[in-house]
XYZ file of C-alpha atoms in Angstrom:
109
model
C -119.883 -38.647 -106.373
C -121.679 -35.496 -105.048
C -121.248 -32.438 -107.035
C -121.815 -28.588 -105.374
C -122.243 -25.877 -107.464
C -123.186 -22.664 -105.924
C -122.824 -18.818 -106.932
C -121.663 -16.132 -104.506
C -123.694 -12.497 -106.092
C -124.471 -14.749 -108.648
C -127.233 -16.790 -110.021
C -126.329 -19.832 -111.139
C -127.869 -20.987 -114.745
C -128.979 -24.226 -116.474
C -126.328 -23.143 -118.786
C -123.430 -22.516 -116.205
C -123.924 -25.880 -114.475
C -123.842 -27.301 -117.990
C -120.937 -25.685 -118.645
C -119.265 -26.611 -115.226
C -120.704 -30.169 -115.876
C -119.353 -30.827 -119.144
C -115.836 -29.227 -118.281
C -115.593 -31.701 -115.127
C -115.457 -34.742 -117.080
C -112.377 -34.374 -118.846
C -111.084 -34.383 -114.803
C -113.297 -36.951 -113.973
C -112.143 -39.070 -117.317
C -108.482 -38.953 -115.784
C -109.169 -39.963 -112.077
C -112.544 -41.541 -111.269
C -111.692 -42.073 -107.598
C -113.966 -38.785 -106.435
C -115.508 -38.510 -103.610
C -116.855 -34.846 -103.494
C -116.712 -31.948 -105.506
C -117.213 -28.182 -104.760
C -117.137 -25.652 -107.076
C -117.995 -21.932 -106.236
C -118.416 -18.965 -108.480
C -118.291 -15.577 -107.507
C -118.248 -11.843 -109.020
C -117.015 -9.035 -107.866
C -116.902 -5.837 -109.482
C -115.406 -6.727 -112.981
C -113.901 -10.171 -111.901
C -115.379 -13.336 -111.727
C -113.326 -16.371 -109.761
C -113.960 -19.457 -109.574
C -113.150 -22.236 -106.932
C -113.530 -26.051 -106.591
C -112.582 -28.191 -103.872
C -112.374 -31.908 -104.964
C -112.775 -34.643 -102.535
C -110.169 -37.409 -103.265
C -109.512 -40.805 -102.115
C -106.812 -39.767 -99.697
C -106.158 -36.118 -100.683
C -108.399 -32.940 -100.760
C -107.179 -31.036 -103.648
C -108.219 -27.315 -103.838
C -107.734 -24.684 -106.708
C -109.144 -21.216 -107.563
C -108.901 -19.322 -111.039
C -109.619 -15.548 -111.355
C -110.645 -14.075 -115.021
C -112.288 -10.850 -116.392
C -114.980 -13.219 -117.854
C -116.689 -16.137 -116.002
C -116.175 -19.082 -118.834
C -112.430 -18.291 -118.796
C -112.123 -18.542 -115.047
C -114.047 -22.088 -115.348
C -111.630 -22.841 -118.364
C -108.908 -21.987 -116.353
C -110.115 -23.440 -112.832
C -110.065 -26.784 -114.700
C -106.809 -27.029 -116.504
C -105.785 -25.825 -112.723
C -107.209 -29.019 -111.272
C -106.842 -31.627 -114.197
C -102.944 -30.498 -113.462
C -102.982 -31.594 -110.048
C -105.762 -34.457 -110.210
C -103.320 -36.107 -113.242
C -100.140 -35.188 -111.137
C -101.954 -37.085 -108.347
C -102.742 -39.800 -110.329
C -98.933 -40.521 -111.356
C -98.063 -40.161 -107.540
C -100.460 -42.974 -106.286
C -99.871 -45.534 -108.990
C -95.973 -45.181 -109.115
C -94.382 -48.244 -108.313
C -92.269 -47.948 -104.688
C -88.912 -49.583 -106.121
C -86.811 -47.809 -103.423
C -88.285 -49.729 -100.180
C -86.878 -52.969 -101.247
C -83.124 -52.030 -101.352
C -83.382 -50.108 -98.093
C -84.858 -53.723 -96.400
C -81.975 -56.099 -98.155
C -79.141 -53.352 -96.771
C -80.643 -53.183 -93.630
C -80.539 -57.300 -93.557
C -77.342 -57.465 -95.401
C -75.548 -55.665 -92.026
């Protein structure tokens, strides 16, 4: 897995990559399947966003989070994709019941 972090008018600490770090494995703890992740932080004037771009095994999921402080637009960036990466998740490892019936109706006429 390659991880990205960069800062847009912003310098990106030790401690914000920590921070960014330690807040990615709860996603990474759900769905370990991940190719690439890009995560970009910006400020302007009194709001700070944050963005990641995640690199799946056969989906690109993308999510942005905008807060008056930076560690509540990470906080909130995450939930944001742990959401989607879990909703993912359920998607790919649901059984497909419905393609069997389809194939004995199909033979049954």
């Amino acid at each position: 897995m390659n991880l990205s972090i960069s800062g847009h008018h912003l310098i990106v600490t030790p401690a914000i990559r920590e921070y960014v770090l330690n807040k990615l494995t709860r996603v990474l703890r759900h769905f370990d399947h991940v190719i690439d992740i890009q995560v970009l932080l910006s400020v302007e004037k009194l709001r700070h966003s944050a963005e990641i771009t995640m690199h799946l095994r056969g989906k690109d999921v993308h999510c942005e989070a905008q807060e008056e402080n930076l560690y509540a637009a990470i906080d909130a960036l995450v939930d944001k994709v742990d959401r989607q990466v879990i909703k993912y998740k359920d998607k790919v490892q649901r059984p497909r019941t419905d393609e069997a019936p389809k194939r004995q109706l199909a033979a049954d006429l």
